[in-house]
Short mmCIF file of C-alpha atoms in Angstrom, two decimals:
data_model
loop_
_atom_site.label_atom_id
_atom_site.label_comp_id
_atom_site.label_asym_id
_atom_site.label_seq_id
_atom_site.Cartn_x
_atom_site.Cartn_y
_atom_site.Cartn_z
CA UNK A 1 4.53 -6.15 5.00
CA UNK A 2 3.12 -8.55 2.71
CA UNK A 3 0.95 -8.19 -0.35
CA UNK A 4 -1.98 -8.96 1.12
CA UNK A 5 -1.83 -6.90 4.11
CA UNK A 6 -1.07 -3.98 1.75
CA UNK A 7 -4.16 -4.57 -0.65
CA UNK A 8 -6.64 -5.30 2.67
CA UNK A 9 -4.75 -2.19 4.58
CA UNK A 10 -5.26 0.21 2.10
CA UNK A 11 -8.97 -0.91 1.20
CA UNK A 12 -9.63 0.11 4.97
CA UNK A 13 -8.42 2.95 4.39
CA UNK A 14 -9.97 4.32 1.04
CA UNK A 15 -13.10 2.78 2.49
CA UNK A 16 -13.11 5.02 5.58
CA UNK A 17 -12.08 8.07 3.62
CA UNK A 18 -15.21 7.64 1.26
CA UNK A 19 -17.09 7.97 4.24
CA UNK A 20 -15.28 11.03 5.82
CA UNK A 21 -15.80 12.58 2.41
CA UNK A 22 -19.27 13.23 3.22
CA UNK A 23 -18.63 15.18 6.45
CA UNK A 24 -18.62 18.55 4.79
CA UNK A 25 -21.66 18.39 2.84
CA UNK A 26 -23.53 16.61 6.09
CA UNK A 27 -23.03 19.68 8.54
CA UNK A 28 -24.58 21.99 6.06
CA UNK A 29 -27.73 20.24 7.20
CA UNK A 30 -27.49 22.05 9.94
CA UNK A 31 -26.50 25.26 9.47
CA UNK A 32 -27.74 27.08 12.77
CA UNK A 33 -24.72 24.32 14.67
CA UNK A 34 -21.41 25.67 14.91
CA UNK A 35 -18.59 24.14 13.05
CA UNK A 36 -17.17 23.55 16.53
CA UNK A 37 -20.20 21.91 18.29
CA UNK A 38 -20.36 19.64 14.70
CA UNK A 39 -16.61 18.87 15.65
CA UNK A 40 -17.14 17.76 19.21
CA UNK A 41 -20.30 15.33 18.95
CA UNK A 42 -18.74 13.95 15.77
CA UNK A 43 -15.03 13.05 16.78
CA UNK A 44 -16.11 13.56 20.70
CA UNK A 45 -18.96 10.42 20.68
CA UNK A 46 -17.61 8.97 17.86
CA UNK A 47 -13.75 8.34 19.66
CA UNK A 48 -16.21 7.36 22.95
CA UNK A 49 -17.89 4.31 20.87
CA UNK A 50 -14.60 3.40 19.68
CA UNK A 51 -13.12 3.42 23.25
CA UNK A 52 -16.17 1.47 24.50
CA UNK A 53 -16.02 -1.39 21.94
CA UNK A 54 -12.30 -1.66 22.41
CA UNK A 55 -12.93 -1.80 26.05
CA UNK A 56 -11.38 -5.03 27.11
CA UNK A 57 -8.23 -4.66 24.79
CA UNK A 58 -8.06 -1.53 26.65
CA UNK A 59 -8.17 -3.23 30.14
CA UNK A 60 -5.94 -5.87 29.15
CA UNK A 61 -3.30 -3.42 27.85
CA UNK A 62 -3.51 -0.64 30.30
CA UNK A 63 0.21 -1.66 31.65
CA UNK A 64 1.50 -1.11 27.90
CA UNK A 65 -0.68 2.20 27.27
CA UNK A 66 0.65 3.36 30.42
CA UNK A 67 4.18 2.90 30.08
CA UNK A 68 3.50 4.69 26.23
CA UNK A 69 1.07 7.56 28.08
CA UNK A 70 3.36 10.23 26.17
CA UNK A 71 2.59 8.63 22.62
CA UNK A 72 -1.30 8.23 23.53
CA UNK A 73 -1.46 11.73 25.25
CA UNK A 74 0.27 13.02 22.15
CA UNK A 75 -2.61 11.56 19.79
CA UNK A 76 -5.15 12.28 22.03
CA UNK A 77 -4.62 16.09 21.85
CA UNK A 78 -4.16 15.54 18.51
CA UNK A 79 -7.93 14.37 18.15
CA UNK A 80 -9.08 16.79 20.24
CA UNK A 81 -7.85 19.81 18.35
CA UNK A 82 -8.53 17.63 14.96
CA UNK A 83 -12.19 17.99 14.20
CA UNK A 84 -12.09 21.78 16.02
CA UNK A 85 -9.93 23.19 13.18
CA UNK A 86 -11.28 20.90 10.25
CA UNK A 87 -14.73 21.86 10.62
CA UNK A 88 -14.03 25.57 11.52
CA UNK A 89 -11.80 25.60 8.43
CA UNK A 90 -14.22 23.79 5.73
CA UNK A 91 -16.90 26.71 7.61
CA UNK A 92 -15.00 29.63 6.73
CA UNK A 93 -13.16 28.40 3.52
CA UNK A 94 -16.21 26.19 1.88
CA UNK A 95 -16.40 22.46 2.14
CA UNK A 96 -14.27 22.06 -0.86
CA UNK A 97 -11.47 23.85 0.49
CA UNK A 98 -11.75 23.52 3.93
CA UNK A 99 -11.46 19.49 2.99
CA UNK A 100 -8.40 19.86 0.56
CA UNK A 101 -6.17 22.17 2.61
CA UNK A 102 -6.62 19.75 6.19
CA UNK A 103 -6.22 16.52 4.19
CA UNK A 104 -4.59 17.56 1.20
CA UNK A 105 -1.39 19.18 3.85
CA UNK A 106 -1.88 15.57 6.06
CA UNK A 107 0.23 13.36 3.71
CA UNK A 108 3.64 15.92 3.43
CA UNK A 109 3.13 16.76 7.07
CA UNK A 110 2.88 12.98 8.46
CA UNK A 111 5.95 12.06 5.65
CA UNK A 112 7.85 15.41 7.68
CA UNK A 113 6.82 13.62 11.21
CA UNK A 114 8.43 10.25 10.03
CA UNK A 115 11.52 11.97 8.90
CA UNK A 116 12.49 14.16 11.76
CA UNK A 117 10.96 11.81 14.45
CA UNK A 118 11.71 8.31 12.77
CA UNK A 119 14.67 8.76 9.82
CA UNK A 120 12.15 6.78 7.66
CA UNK A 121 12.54 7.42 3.54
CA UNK A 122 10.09 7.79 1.00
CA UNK A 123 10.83 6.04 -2.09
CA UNK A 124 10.23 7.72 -5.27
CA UNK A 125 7.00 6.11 -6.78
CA UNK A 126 5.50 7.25 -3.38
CA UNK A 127 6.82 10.66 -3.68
CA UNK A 128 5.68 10.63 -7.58
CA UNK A 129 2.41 9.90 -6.47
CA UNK A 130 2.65 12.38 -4.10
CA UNK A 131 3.07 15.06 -6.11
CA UNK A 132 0.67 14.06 -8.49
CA UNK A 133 -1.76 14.01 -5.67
CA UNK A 134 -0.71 17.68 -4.27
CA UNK A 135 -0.94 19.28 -7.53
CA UNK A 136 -4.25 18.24 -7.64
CA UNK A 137 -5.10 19.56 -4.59
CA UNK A 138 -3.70 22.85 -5.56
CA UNK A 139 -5.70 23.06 -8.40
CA UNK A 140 -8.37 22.11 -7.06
CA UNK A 141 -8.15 24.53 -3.99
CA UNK A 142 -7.32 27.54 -6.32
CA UNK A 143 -10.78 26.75 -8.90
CA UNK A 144 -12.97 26.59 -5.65
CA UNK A 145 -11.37 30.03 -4.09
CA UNK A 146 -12.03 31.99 -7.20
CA UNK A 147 -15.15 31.10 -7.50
CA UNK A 148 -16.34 32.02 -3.95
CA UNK A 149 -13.77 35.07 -4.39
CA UNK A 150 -16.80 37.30 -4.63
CA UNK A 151 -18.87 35.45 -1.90
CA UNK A 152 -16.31 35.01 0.62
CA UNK A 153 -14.08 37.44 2.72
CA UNK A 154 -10.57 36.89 1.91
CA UNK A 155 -10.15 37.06 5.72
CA UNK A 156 -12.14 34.31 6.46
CA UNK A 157 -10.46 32.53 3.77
CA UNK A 158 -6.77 32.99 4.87
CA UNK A 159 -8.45 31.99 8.34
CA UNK A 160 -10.00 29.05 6.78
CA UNK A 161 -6.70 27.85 5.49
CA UNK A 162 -4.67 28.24 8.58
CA UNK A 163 -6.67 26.40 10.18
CA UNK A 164 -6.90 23.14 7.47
CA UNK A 165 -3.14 23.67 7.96
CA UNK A 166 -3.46 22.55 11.58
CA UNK A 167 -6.06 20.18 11.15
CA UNK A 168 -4.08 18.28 8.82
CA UNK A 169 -1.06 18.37 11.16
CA UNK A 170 -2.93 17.36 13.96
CA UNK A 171 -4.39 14.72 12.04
CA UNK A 172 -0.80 13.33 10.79
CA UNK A 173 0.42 13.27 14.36
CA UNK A 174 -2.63 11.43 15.67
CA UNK A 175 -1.95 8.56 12.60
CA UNK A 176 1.63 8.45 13.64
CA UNK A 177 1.13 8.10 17.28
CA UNK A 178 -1.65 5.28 16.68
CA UNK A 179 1.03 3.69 14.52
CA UNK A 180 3.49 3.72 16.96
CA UNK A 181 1.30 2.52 19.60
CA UNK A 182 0.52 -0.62 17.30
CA UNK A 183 4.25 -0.90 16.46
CA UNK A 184 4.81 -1.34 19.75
CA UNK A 185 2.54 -4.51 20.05
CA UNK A 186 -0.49 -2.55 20.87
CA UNK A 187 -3.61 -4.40 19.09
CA UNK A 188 -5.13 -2.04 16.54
CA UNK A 189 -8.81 -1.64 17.69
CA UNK A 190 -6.76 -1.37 21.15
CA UNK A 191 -4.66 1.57 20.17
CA UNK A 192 -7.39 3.82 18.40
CA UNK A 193 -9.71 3.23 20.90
CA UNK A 194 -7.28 4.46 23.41
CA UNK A 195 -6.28 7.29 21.42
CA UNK A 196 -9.69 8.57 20.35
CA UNK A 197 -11.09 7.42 24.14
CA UNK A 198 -9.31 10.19 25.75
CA UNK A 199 -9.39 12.68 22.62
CA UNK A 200 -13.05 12.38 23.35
CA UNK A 201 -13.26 12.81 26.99
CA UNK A 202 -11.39 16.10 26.09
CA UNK A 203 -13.47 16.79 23.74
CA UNK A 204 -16.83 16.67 25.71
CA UNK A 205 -16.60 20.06 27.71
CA UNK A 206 -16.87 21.55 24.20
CA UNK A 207 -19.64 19.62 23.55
CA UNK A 208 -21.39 20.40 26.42
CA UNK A 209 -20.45 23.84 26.20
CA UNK A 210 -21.93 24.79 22.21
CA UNK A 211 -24.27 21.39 21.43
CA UNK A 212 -27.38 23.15 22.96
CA UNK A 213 -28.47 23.71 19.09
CA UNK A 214 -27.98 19.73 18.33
CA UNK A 215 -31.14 19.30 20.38
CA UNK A 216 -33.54 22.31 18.57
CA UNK A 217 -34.65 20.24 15.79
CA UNK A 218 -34.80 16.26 14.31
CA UNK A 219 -32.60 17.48 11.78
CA UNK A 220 -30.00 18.75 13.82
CA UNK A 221 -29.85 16.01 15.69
CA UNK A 222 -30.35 13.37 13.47
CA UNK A 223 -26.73 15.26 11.75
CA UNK A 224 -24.77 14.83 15.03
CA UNK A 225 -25.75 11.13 15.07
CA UNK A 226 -24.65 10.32 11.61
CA UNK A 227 -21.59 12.54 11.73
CA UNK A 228 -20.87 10.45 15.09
CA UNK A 229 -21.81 6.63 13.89
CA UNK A 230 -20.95 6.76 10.42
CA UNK A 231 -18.17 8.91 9.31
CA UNK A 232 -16.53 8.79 12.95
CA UNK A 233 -17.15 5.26 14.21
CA UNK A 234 -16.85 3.12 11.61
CA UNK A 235 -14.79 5.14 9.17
CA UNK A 236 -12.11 5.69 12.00
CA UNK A 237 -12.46 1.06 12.60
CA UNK A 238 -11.47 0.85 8.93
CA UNK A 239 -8.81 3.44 9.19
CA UNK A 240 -7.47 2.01 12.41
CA UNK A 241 -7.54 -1.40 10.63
CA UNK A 242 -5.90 -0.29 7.23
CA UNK A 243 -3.29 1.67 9.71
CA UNK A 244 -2.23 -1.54 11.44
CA UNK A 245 -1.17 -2.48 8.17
CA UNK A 246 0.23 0.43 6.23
CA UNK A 247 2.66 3.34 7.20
CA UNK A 248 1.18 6.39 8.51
CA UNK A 249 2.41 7.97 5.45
CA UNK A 250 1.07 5.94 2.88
CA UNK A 251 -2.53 6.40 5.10
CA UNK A 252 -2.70 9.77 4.91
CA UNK A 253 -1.92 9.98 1.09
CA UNK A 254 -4.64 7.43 0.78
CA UNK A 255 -6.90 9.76 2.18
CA UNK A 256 -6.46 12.02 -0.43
CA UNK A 257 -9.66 10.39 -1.81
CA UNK A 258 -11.73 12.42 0.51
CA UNK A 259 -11.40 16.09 -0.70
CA UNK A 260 -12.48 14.72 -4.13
CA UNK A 261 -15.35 12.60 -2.76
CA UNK A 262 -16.03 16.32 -1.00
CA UNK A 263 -16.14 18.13 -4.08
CA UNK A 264 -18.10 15.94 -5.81
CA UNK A 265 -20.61 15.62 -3.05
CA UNK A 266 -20.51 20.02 -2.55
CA UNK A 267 -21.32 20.10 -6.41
CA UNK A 268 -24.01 17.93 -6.29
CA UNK A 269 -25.97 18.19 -3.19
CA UNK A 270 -24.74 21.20 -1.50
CA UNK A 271 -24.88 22.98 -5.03
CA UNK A 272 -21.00 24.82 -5.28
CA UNK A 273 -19.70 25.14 -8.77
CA UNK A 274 -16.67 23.31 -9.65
CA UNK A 275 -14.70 25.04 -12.92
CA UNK A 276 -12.96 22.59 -14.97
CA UNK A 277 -9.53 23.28 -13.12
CA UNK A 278 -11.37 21.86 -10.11
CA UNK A 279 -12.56 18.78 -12.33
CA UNK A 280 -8.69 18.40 -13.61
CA UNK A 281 -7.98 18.30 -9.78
CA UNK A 282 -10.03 15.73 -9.05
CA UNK A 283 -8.30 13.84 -11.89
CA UNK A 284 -4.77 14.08 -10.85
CA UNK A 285 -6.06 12.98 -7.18
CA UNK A 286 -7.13 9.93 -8.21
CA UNK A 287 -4.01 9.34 -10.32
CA UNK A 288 -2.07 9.34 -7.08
CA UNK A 289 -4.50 6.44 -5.49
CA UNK A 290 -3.31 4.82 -8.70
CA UNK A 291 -0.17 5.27 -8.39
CA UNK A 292 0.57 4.56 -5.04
CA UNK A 293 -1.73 1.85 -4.71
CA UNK A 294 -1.05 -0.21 -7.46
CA UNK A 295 0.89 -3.58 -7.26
CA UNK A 296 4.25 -3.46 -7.56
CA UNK A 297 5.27 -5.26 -10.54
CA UNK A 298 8.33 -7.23 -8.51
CA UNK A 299 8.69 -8.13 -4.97
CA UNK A 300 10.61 -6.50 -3.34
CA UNK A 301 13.67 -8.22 -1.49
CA UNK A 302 15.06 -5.19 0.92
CA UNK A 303 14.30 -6.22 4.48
CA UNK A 304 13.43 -2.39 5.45
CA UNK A 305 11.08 -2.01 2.74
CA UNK A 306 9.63 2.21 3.21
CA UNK A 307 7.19 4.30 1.93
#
């Protein structure tokens, strides 16, 4: 991987997490739609557009996809149980935490996947950044519980976080399977297109079955087209793109970016108070886009470079 593909892969991918930053704060447009029915028309017509533009790659590759259905079936349940659990979780935790827990767990979950599945190391700047990027999150996540502690059942909160715990995994093992996919000479639109296709197909008796409420108002509906255009679409094309180009593990960590773009967007629109623990949070996150991002000073010369 060259410099160049690093610098243009990882702008996809900050790009698309700026946009999936405002996810949280968008459903609370419409409150009277279910965190599930939000899930569905967002990641359910948003993985159809993506499937339609990548149409012909996906005609033209169908022999390949088919001889790798276990690696596109795998990320295709993966999106379908992805936006279920996120937006259920960021609904019963807050959008703050909700968005930490499933993104902020992606990065060490995908880095787990690569080990166990692929024997791939981390080098130490990326696990330095790492951590740097996790304690953030911590702190961040533990300012925004105490100060809904008095709002908020600490049921729904434990609830909350289980389930950002399996949106983030599910979200790790959809990145690693579209990586795979385009490792295996699978064109990038191709492979997410494919991927997120079928994860919305499976995704569309849920839609049908709780999306009633997208149609009561402009409102509501004009939420389940953004959610589905903007954040979906065309932040999932830049993350496909930047993921053609960077490890799965250095995409997730990237997309630490979006729980802080969250907060910030909860503070000022949504109107949740953010202590200055939250604030220092925010810091330390983006002091791990710094630090893994950054240049390297040298080339390196190993031929298996990792991540």
């Amino acid at each position: 991987m060259n410099q160049r593909d690093r610098m243009s892969g990882t702008g996809g991918v900050l790009i698309a997490a700026l946009l999936w930053g405002t996810t949280g704060t968008a459903a609370t447009f419409a409150p009277e739609v279910s965190p599930v029915a939000i899930g569905a028309v967002a990641m359910g017509v948003g993985g159809l557009l993506q499937a339609l533009i990548a149409l012909r790659g996906i005609i033209r590759s169908r022999v390949s996809l088919r001889q790798n259905g276990g690696m596109l079936l795998t990320g295709a349940l993966a999106v379908g149980i992805y936006p279920l659990a996120f937006y259920a979780s960021m609904h019963l935790a807050g959008v703050t935490v909700g968005t930490v827990i499933s993104i902020g767990s992606a990065p060490l979950l995908s880095a787990l996947i690569e080990y166990c599945l692929d024997g791939q190391r981390l080098t130490r700047r990326w696990m330095t950044g790492a951590a740097v990027g996790v304690i953030g999150m911590v702190l961040l996540c533990v300012a925004e519980s105490a100060n809904h502690a008095s709002t908020a059942q600490r049921s729904d909160v434990i609830i909350g976080i289980a389930l950002g715990l399996l949106a983030g995994l599910t979200y790790a093992l959809y990145s690693w399977a579209a990586r795979h996919l385009m490792q295996r000479g699978i064109p990038s639109r191709t492979a997410m297109g494919a991927i997120f296709g079928l994860g919305g197909i499976l995704l569309m008796p849920v839609l049908f079955a709780t999306g009633a409420p997208l149609l009561a108002s402009m409102t509501n509906a004009a939420v389940g087209i953004y959610m589905a255009l903007i954040p979906m679409f065309i932040g999932y094309v830049c993350y496909g793109y930047g993921l053609a180009r960077i490890p799965a593990s250095l995409a997730t960590t990237l997309t630490l970016l979006e729980p802080a773009v969250a907060a910030l967007l909860a503070v000022m629109i949504v109107g949740e108070r953010l202590p200055v623990m939250g604030w220092i949070g925010i810091g330390l996150i983006l002091g791990c886009l710094i630090v893994i991002t950054a240049p390297a000073k040298r080339a390196r010369t190993v031929a298996a470079r990792t991540y």
